[in-house]
C-alpha positions as a LaTeX table, in Angstrom:
\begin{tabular}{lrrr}
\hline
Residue & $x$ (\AA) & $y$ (\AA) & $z$ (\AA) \\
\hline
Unk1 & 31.10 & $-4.59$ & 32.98 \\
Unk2 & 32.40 & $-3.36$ & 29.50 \\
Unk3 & 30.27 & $-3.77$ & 26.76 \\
Unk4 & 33.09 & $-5.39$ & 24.97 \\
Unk5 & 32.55 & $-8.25$ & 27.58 \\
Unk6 & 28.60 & $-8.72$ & 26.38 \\
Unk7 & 29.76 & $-9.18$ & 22.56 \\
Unk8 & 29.86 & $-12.28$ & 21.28 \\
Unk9 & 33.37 & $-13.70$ & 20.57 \\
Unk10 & 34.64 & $-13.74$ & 17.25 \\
Unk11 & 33.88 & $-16.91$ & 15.67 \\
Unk12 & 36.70 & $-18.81$ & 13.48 \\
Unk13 & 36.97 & $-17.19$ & 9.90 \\
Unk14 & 35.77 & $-21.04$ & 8.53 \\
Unk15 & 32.56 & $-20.44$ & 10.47 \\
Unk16 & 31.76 & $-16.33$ & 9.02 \\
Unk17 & 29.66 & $-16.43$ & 6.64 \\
Unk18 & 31.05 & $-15.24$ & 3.09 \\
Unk19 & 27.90 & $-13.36$ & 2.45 \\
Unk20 & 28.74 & $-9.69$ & 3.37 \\
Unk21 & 30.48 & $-8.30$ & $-0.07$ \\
Unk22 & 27.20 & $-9.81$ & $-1.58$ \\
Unk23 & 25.27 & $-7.78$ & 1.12 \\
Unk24 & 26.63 & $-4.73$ & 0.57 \\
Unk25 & 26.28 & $-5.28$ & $-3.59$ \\
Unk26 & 22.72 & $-5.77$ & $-2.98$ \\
Unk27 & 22.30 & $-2.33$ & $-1.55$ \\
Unk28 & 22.45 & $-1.04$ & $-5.09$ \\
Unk29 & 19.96 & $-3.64$ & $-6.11$ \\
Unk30 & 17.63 & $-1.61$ & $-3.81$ \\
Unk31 & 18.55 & 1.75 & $-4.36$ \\
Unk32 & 17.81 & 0.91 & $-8.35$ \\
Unk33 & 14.51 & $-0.12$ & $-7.70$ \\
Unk34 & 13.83 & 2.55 & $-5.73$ \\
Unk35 & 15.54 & 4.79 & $-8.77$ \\
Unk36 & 13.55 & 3.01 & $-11.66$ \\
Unk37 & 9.88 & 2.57 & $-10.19$ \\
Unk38 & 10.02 & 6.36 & $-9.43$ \\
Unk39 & 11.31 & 7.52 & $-12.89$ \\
Unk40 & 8.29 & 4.94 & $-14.18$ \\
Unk41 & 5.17 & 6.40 & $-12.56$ \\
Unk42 & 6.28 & 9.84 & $-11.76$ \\
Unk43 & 3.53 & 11.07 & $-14.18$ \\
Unk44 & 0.87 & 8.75 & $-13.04$ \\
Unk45 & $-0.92$ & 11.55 & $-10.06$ \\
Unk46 & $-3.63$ & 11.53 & $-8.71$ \\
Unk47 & $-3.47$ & 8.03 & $-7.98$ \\
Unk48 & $-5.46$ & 5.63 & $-5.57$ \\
Unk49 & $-3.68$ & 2.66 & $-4.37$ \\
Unk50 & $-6.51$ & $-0.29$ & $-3.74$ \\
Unk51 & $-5.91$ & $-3.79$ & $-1.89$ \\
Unk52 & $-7.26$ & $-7.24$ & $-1.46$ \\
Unk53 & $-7.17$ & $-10.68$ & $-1.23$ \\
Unk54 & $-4.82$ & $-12.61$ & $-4.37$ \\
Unk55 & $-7.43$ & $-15.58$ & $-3.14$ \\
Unk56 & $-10.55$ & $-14.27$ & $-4.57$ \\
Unk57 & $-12.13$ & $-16.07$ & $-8.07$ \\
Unk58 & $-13.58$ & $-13.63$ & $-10.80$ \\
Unk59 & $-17.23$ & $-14.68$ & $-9.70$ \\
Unk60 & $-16.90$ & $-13.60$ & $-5.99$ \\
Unk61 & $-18.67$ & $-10.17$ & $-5.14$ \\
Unk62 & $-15.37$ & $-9.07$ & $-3.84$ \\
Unk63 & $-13.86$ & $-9.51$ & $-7.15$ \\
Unk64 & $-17.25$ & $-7.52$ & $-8.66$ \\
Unk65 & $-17.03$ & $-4.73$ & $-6.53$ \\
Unk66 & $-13.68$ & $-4.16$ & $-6.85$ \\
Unk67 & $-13.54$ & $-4.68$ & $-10.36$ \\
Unk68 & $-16.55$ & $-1.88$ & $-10.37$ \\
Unk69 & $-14.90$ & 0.87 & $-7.84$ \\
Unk70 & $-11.66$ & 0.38 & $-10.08$ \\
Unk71 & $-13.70$ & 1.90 & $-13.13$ \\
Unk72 & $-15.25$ & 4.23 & $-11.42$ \\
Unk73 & $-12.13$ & 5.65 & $-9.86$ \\
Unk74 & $-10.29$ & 5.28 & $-13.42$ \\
Unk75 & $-12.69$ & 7.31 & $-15.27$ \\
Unk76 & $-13.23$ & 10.50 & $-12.78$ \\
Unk77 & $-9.48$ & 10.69 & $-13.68$ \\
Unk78 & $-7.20$ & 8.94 & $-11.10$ \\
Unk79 & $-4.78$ & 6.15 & $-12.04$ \\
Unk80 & $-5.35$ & 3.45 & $-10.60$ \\
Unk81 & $-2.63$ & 1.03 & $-8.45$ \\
Unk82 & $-2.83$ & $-2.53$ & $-7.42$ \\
Unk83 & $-0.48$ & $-5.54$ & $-6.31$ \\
Unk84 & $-0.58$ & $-6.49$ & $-9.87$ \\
Unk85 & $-1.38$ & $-10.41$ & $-9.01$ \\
Unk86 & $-4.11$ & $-12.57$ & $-8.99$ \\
Unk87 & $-7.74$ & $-12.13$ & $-7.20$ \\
Unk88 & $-8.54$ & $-8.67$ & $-6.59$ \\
Unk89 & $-5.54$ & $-7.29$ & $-7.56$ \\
Unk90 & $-6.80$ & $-8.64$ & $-11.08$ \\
Unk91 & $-10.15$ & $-7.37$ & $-10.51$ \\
Unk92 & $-8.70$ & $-4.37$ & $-9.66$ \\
Unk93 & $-6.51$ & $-3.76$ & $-12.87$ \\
Unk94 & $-9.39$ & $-5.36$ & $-15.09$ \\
Unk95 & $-11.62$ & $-2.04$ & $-14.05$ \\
Unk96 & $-8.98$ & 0.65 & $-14.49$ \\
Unk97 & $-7.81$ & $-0.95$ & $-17.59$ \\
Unk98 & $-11.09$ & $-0.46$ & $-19.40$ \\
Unk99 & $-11.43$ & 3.22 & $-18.13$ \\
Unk100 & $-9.80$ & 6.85 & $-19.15$ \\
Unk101 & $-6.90$ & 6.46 & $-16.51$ \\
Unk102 & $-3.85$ & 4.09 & $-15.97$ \\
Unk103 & $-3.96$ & 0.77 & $-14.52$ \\
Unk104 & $-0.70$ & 0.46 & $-12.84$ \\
Unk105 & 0.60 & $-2.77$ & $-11.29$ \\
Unk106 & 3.15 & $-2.56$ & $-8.06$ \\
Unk107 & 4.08 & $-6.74$ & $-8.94$ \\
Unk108 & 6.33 & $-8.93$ & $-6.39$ \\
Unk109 & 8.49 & $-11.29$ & $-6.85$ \\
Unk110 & 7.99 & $-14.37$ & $-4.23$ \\
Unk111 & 9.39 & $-18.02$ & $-4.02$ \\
Unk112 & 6.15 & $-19.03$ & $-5.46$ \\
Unk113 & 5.96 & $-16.82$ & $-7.71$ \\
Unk114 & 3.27 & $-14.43$ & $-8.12$ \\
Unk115 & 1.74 & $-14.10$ & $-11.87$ \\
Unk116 & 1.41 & $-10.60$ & $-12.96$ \\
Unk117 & $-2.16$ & $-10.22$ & $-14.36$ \\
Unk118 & $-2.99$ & $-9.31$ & $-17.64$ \\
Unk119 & $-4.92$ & $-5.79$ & $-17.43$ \\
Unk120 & $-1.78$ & $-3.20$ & $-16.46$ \\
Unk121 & $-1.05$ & $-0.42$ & $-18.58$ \\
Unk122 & 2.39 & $-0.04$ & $-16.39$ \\
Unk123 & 3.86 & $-2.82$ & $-14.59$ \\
Unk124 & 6.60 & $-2.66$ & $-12.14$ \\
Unk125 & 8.14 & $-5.92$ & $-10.34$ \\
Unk126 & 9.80 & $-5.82$ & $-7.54$ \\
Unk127 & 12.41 & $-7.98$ & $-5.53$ \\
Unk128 & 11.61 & $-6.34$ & $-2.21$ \\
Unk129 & 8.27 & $-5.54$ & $-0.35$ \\
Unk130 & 9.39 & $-2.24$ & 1.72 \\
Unk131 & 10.50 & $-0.50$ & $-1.62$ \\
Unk132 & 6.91 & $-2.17$ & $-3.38$ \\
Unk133 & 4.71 & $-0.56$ & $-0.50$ \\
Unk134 & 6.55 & 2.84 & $-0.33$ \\
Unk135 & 5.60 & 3.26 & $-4.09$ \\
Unk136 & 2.30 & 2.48 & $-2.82$ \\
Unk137 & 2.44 & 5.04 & $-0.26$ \\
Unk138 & 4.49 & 8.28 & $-2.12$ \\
Unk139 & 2.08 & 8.08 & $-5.26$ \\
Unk140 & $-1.48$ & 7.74 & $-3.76$ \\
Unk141 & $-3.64$ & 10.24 & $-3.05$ \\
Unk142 & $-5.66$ & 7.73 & $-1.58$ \\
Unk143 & $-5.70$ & 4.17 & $-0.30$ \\
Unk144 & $-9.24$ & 1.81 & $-0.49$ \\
Unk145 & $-8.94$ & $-1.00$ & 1.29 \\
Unk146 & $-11.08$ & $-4.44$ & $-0.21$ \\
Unk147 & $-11.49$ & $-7.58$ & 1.98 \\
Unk148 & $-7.69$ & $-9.46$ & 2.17 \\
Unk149 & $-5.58$ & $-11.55$ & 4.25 \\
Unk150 & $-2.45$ & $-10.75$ & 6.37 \\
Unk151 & $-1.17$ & $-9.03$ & 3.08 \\
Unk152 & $-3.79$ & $-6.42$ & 3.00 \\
Unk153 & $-3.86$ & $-5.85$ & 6.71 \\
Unk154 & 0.04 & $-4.99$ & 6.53 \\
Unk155 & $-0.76$ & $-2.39$ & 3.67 \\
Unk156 & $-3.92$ & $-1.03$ & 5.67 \\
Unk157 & $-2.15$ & $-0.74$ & 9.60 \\
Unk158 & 1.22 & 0.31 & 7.75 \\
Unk159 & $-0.63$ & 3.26 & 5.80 \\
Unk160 & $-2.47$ & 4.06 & 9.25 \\
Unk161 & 0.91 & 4.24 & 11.08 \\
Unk162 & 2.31 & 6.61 & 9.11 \\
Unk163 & $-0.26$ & 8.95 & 9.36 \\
Unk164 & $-0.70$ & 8.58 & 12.89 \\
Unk165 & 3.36 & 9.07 & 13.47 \\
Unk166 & 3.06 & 11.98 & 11.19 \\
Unk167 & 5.39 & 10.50 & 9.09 \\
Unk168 & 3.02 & 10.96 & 5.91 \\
Unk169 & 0.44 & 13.30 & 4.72 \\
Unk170 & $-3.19$ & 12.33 & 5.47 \\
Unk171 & $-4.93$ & 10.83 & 3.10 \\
Unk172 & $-8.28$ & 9.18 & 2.68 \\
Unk173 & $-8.02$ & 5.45 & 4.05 \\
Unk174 & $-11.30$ & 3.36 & 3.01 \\
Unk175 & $-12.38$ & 0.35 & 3.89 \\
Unk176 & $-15.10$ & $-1.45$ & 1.58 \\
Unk177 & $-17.65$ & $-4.33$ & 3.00 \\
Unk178 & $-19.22$ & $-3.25$ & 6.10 \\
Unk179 & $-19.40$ & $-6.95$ & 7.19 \\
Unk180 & $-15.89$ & $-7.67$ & 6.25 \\
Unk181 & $-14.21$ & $-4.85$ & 8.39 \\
Unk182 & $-16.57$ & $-4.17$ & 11.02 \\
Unk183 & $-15.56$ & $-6.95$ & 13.81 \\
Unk184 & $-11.36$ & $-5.22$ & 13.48 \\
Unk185 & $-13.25$ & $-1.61$ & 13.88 \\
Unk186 & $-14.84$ & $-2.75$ & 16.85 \\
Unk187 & $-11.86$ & $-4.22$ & 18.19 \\
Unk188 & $-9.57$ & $-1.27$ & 17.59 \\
Unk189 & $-12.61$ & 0.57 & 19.83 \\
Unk190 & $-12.60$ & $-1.96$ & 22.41 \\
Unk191 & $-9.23$ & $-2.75$ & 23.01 \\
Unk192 & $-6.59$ & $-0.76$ & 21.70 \\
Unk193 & $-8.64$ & 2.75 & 22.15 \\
Unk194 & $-10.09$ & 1.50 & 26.28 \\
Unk195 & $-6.62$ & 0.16 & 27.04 \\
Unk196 & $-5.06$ & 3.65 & 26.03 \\
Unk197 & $-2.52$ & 1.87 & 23.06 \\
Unk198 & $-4.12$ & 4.29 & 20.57 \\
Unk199 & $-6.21$ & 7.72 & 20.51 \\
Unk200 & $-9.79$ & 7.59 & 19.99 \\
Unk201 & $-8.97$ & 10.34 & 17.11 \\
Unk202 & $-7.08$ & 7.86 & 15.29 \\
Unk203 & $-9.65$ & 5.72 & 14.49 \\
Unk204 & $-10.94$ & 8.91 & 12.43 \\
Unk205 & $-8.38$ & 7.86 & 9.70 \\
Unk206 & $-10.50$ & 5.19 & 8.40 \\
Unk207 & $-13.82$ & 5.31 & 6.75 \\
Unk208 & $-15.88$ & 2.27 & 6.26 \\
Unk209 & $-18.38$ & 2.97 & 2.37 \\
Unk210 & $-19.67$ & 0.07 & 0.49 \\
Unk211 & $-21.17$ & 2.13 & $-2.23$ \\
Unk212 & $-18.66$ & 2.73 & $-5.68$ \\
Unk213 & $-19.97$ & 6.13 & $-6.34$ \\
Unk214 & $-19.49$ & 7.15 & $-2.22$ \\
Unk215 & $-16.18$ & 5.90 & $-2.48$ \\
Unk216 & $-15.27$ & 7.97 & $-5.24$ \\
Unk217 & $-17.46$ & 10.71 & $-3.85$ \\
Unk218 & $-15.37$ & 10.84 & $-0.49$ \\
Unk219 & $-11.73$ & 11.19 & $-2.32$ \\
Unk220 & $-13.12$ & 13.86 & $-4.05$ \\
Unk221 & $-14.59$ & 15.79 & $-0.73$ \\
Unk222 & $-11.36$ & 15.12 & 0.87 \\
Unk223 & $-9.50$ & 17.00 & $-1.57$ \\
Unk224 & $-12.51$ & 19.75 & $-2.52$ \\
Unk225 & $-10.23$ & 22.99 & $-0.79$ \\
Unk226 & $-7.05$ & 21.79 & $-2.26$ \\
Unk227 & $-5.27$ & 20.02 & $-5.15$ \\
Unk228 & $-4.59$ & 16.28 & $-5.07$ \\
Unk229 & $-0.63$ & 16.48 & $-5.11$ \\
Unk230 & 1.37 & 16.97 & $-2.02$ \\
Unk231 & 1.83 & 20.28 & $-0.69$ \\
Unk232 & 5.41 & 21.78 & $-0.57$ \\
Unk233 & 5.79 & 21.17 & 3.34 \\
Unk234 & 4.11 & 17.33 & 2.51 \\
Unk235 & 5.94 & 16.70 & $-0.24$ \\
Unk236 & 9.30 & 17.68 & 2.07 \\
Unk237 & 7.70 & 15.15 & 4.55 \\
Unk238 & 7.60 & 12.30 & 2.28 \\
Unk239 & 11.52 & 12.51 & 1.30 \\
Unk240 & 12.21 & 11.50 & 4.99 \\
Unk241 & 9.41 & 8.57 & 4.72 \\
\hline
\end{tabular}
């Protein structure tokens, strides 16, 4: 059978959607915000890139913690970079703001749309997530990982992919509230490492502290033989991320 033969026929030129001179105009849309958000935080390294739940209230512990790691982080010299929303992003920005380093917020635009918070020395919006989490991804030199939804889970397993594929340098991936993360460790373990879908070695990508000053302590022992910016050979990896 030709392939020809599997295609669809053309449909009436009253039923084709007039949409694809707009597509093709929105491809500069995205190649701008790729353009400006890199000009805007080129000078922000090292960075860490933290995530959580937009659902937690200022009087959670969550929202305590994070608020508290945030500082920490912003004042042994690292910028700090959040969602730049509500809950922990907030909490997040609130701790970095009131330290030595930046407080950078990554912001999105959604249908219901998402209030920037007030504690961001830099804020970028965005009208697209993939070019929102590549920023998060080419500018940290770590990522810490707070309690979240399906939001935070995409940021955690997309960060983890890319380091398993090789696609990105390794960096340190942290996950904060034993009790939080421990039932999706133990699943990874017992399902996707004893049915064979991933390599016991890549669960070695995460690390589960629940202590600020560990947290901070680890980024720094990651990096202890080397500087925190890419490498020449990483940094030529990350133009084909």
């Amino acid at each position: 059978m030709n392939v020809k033969d599997k295609l669809p026929a053309d449909l009436p030129n009253a039923a084709v959607p007039q949409y694809n001179a707009r597509e093709s105009w929105r491809i500069f849309g995205i190649m701008s915000e790729f353009f400006e958000a890199t000009e805007r935080l080129s000078a922000i390294r090292p960075a860490v890139s933290i995530f959580g739940s937009a659902r937690t209230p200022a009087d959670h512990p969550y929202y305590i913690l994070s608020e508290q790691i945030a500082r920490k982080l912003s004042d042994a010299g690292f910028s700090v970079i959040s969602g730049g929303g509500p809950g922990i992003m907030e909490a997040v920005n609130k701790g970095a703001y009131f330290g030595k380093s930046p407080s950078i917020g990554l912001n999105i635009q959604l249908p219901h749309e998402q209030q920037a918070n007030p504690y961001q020395d830099i804020s970028q919006t965005f009208q697209h997530f993939f070019a929102r989490k590549f920023m998060f991804v080419k500018f940290a030199s770590a990522y810490v990982v707070m309690p979240g939804g399906f939001g935070t889970l995409d940021e955690l397993l997309e960060a983890m992919t890319l380091m398993q594929t090789g696609k990105t340098r390794n960096i340190p991936i942290i996950l904060v509230h034993t009790p939080f993360w421990e039932g999706l460790l133990a699943w990874f373990k017992d399902r996707l490492v004893s049915e064979r879908m991933i390599n016991p070695e890549d669960l070695d990508l995460i690390q589960l502290i629940d202590d600020p000053d560990q947290v901070v302590e680890a980024i720094f022992k990651h990096y202890e033989t080397r500087g925190f910016l890419p490498l020449p050979d990483e940094h030529e990896l990350m133009l084909n991320l």
